[in-house]
Coordinates of C-alpha atoms in Angstrom, one line a residue:
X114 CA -2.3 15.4 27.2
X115 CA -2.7 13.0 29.8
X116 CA -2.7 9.1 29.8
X117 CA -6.6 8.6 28.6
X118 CA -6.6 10.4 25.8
X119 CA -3.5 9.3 24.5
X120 CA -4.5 5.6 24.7
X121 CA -7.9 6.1 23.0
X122 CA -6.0 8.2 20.1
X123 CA -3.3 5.7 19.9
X124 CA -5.6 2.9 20.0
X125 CA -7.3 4.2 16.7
X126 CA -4.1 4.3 14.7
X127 CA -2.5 0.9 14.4
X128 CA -3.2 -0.5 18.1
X129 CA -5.4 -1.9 20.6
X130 CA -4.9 -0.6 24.3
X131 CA -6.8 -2.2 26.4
X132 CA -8.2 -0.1 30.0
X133 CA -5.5 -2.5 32.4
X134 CA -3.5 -3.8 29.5
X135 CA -4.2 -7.6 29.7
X136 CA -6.4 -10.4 28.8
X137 CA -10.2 -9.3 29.2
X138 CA -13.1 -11.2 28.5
X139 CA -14.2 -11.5 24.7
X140 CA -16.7 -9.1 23.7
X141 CA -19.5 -10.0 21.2
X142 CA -19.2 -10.2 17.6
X143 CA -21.0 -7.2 17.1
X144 CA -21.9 -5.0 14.1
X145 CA -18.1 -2.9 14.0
X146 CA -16.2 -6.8 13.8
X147 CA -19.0 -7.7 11.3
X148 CA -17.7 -4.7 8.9
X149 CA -13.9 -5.2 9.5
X150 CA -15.3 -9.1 8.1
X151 CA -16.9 -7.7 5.1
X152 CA -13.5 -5.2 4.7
X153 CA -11.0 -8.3 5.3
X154 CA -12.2 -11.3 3.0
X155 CA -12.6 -8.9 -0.1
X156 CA -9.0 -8.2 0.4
X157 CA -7.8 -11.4 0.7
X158 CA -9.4 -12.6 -2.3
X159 CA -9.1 -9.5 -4.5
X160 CA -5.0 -9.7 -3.4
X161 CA -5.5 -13.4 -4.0
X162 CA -6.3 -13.6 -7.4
X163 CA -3.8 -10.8 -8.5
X164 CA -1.1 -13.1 -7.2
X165 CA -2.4 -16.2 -8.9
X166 CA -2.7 -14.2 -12.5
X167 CA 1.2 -12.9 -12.0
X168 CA 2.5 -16.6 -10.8
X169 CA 0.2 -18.9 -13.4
X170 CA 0.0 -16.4 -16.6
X171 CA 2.9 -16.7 -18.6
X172 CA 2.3 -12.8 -20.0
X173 CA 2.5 -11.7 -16.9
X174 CA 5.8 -13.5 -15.6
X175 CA 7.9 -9.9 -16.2
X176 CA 10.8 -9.1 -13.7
X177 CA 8.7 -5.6 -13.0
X178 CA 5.5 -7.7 -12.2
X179 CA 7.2 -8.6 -9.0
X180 CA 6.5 -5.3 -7.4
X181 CA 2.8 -6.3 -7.5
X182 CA 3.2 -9.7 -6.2
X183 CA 4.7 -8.9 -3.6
X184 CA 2.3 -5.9 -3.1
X185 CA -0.7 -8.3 -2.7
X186 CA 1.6 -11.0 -0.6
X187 CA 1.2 -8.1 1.5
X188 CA -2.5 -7.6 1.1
X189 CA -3.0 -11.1 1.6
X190 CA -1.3 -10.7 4.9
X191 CA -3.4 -7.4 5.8
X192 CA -6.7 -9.3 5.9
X193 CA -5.5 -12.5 6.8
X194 CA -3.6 -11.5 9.7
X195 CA -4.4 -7.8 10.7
X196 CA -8.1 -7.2 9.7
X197 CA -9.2 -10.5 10.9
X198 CA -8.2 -10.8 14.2
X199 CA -6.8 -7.4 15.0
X200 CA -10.8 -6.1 14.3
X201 CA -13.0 -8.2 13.6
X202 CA -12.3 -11.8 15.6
X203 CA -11.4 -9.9 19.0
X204 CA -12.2 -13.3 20.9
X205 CA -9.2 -14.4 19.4
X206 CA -6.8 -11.6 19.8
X207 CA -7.9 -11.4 23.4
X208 CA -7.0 -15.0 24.3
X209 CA -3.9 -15.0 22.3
X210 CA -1.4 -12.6 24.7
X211 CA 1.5 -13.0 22.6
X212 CA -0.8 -12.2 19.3
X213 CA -2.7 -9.4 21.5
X214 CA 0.7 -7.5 22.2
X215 CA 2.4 -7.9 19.0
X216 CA -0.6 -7.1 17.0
X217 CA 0.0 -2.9 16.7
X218 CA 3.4 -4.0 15.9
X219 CA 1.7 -6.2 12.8
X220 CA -0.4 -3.0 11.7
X221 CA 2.9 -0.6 11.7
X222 CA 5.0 -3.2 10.0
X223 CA 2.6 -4.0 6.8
X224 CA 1.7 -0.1 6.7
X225 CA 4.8 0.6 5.9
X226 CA 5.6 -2.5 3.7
X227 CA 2.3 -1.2 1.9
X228 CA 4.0 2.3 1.5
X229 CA 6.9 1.3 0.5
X230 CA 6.0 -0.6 -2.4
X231 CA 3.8 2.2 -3.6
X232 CA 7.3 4.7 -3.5
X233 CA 9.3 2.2 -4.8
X234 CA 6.5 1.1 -8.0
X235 CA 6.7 5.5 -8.5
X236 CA 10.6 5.4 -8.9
X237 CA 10.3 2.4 -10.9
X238 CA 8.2 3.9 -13.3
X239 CA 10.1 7.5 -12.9
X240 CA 13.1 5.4 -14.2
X241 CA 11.5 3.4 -16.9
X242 CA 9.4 6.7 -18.2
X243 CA 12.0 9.0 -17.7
X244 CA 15.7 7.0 -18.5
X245 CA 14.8 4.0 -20.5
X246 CA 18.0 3.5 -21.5
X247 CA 19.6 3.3 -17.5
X248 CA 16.4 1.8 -17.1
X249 CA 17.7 -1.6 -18.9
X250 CA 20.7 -1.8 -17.0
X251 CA 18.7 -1.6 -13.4
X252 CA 15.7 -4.1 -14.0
X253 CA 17.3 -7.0 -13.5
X254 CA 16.1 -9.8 -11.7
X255 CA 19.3 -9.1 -8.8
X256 CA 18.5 -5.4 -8.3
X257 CA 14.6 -6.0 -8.1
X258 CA 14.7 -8.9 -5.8
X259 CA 17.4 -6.6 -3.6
X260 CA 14.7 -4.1 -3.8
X261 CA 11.7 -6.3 -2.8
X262 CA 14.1 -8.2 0.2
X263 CA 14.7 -4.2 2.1
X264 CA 10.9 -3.2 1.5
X265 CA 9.9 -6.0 3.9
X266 CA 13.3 -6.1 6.1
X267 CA 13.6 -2.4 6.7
X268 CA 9.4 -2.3 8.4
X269 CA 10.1 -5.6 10.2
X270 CA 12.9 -4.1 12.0
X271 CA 10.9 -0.5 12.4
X272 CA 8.1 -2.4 13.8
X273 CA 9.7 -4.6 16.5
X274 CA 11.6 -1.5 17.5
X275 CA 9.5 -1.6 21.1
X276 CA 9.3 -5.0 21.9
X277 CA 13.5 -4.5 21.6
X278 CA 13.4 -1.2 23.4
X279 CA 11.0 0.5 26.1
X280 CA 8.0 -2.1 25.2
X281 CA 8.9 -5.9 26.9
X282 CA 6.8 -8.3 26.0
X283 CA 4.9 -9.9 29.2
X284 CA 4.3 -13.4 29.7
X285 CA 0.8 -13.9 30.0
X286 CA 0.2 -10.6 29.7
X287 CA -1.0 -8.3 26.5
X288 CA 1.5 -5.7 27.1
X289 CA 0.3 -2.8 23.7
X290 CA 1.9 0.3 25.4
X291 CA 4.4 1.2 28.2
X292 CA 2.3 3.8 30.3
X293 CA 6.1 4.1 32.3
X294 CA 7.3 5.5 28.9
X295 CA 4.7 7.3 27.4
X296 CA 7.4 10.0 26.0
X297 CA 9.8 7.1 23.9
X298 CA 5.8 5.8 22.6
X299 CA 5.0 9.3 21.1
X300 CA 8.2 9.6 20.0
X301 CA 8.5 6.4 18.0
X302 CA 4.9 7.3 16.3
X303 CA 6.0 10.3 15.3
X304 CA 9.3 9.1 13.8
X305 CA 7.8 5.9 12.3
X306 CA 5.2 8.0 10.3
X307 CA 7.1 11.3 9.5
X308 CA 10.1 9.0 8.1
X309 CA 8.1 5.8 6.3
X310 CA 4.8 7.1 5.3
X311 CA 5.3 11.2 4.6
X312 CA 8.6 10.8 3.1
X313 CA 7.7 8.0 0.5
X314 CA 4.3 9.8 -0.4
X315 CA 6.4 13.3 -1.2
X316 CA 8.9 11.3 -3.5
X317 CA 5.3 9.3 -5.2
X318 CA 4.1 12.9 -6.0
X319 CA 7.8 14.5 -7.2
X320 CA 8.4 11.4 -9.1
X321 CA 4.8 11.3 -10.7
X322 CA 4.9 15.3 -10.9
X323 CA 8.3 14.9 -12.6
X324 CA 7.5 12.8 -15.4
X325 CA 4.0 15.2 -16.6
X326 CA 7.0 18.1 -16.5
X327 CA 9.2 16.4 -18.7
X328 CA 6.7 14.5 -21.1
X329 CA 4.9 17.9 -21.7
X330 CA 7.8 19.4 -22.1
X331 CA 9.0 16.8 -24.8
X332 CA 5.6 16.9 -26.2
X333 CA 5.7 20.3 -26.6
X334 CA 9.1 20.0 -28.3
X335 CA 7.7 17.0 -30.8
X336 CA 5.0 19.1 -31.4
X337 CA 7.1 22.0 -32.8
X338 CA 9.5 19.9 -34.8
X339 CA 5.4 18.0 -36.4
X340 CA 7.3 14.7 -35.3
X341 CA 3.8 12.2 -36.2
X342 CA 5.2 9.1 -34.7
X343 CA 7.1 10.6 -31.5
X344 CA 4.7 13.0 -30.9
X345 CA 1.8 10.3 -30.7
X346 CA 4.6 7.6 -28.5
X347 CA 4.8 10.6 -25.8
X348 CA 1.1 11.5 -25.7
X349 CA 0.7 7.5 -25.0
X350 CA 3.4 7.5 -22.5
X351 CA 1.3 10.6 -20.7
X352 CA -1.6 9.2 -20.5
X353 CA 0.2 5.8 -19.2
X354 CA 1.9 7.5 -16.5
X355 CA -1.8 8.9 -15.4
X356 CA -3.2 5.6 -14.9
X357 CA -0.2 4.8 -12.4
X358 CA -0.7 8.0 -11.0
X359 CA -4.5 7.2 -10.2
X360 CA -3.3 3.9 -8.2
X361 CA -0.8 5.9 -6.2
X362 CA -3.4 8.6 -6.0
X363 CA -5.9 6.5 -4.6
X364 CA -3.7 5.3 -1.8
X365 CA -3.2 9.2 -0.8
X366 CA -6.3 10.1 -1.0
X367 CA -7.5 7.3 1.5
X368 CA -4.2 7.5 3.9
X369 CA -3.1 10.8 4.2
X370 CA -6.1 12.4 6.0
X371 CA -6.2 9.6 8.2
X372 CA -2.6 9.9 9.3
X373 CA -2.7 13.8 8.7
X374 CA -6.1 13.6 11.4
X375 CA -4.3 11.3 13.5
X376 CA -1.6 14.1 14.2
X377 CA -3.8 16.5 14.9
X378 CA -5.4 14.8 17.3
X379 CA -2.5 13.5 18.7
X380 CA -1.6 16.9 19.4
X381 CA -4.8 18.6 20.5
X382 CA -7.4 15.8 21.2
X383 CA -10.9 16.2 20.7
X384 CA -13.6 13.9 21.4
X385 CA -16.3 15.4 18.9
X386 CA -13.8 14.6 16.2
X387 CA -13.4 11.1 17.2
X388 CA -16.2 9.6 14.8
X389 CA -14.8 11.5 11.7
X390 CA -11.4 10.0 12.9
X391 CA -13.0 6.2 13.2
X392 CA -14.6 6.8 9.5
X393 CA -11.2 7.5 7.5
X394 CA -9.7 4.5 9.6
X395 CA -12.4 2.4 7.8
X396 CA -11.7 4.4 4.1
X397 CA -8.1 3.7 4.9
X398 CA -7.8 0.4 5.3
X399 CA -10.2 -0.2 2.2
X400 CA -6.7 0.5 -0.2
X401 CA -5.4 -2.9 0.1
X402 CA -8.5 -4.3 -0.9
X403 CA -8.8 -1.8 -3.7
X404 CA -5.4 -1.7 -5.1
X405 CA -5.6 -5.4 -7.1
X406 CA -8.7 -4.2 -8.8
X407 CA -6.8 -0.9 -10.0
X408 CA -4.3 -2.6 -11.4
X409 CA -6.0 -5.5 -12.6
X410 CA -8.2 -2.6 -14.6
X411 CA -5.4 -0.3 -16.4
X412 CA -3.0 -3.4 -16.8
X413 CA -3.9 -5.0 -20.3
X414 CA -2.2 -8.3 -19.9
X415 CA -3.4 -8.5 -16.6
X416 CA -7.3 -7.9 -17.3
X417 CA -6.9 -10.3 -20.3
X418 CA -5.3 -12.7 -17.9
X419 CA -8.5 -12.7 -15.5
X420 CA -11.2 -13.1 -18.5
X421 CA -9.0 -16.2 -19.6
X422 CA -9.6 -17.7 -16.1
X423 CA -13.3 -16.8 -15.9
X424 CA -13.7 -18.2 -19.4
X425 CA -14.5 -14.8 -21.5
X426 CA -14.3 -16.6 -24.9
X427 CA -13.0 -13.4 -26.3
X428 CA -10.8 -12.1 -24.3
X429 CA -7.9 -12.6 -27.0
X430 CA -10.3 -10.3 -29.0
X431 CA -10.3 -7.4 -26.0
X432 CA -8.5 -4.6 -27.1
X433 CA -6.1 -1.4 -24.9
X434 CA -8.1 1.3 -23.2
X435 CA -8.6 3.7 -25.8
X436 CA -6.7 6.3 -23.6
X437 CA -2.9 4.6 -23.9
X438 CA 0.0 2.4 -23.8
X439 CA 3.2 2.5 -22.6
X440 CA 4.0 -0.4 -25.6
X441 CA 4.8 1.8 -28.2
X442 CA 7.4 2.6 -30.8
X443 CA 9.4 4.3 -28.5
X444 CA 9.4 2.1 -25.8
X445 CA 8.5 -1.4 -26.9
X446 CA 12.4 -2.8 -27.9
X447 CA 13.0 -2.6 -23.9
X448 CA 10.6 -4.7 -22.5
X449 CA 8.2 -2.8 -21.3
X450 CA 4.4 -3.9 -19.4
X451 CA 1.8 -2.4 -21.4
X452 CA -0.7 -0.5 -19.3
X453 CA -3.9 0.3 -20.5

């Protein structure tokens, strides 16, 4: 593959290479930077106002609720500081050369924060579903903030891996890619992704997978021994589990192809695929933006939360989705956020 087509693949990823790799003149704000706008300031608000709800509604100040703070911290961060000026204001990236070579890095780096947090919310809920008991023991505020802290460490040191190694940053110069070193760039892209976003996404789908297995099983067990109460907790806790799967579901369905397509191409480049590749970029980079209003949905306290704000006289009246909880007798002595 030579140099060209590995700079335009690249380039559709997570970075911007420029033809000479330095400060050009700004293009127009044409319609592609008007879209990334419309894509970028729905994610910052939707992200927005799930953090306000967690941090100003006293149901919603839970140890476990963290996760999803700092989930849309995150998202906040995506439009604010990716979308924005990474897409759609280029006059600003391109007169910025320290912002301009560090802004791949940026993309990488709250990818995998974004990743992360999905695996570790899956083995969260594994735990919870699966061992409530251990479960007790491990949510504390320690372990969860210890959790949270490597989530956003471990991508921040992935992500300036380059700029350490074969990528020096220029002075004056918007250095995105070492042409001298195009083996160590593939390398790295290959490493970062296999490791942090294929890795995390198999354990979301065994720990997801694993907890149908053994609730059916359990069910299956209640519904032999005709235990009423149990038997209704479990089919609950089932349906539960499905509305977290749906959130993590969602995030597969819009970033696997993308990456999956990005391989491909990165392996046998072809230029009629090239539009297809563009539109899952675009469906992509939608989750963060969608992911607030997921959760805001299936999460009862949190949906209640929101009417309060708007000033939904009723929403003290507003009852579970008819599909669920995981509050139940089972469950409901240890703590646990009802979804649904």
């Amino acid at each position: 593959m030579d140099n060209s087509s590995y700079d335009k693949i690249t380039s559709t990823l997570v970075t911007t290479v420029f033809d000479n790799s330095t400060i050009s003149t700004p293009p127009l704000f044409g319609s592609e930077q008007i879209v990334w706008m419309v894509i970028a300031i729905p994610t910052i608000i939707t992200n927005s106002i799930l953090l306000g709800l967690i941090f100003f509604t006293n149901d919603l100040k839970k140890a476990t609720n963290s996760f999803m703070a700092s989930m849309s911290a995150v998202g906040i961060l995506w439009g604010a500081f990716y979308l924005l000026p990474r897409w759609s204001l280029i006059n600003f990236i391109r007169t910025d050369w320290l912002f301009c070579s560090l802004s791949p890095q940026i993309g990488i780096f709250l990818t995998i924060i974004i990743n992360l947090h999905l695996c570790l919310i899956s083995i969260d809920k594994y735990i919870a579903i699966i061992y409530p008991f251990e479960y007790i023991r491990w949510a504390s505020t320690l372990s969860i903030s210890i959790a949270i802290v490597t989530v956003w460490i471990l991508p921040l040191i992935v992500a300036l891996l380059p700029q350490m190694t074969f990528r020096q940053l220029n002075y004056k110069t918007c250095h995105v890619l070492n042409r001298q070193d195009l083996t160590s760039e593939k390398n790295y892209l290959i490493a970062v992704f296999s490791i942090l976003f294929f890795i995390p996404i198999a354990c979301m789908v065994l720990a997801y997978g694993n907890i149908f297995i053994v609730a059916n099983k359990q069910l299956k067990l209640d519904l032999d021994q005709d235990a009423g109460k149990n038997k209704q907790s479990i089919v609950m806790n089932i349906k539960a589990a499905r509305y977290l799967s749906i959130i993590v579901g969602v995030f597969v369905v819009t970033w696997l192809p993308y990456v999956s397509f990005f391989f491909s191409m990165f392996l046998q480049p072809r230029k009629e695929l090239f539009t297809t590749f563009v539109t899952l970029r675009y469906i992509a980079f939608c989750y963060p933006m969608v992911n607030p209003v997921l959760y805001g949905y299936f999460h009862y306290d949190t949906r209640k939360g929101f009417l309060k704000c708007i000033g939904y006289r009723r929403a003290d009246r507003i009852q579970p989705l008819p599909s669920g909880s995981v509050t139940n007798s089972r469950y409901a002595s240890h703590g646990k956020v009802r979804w649904v």
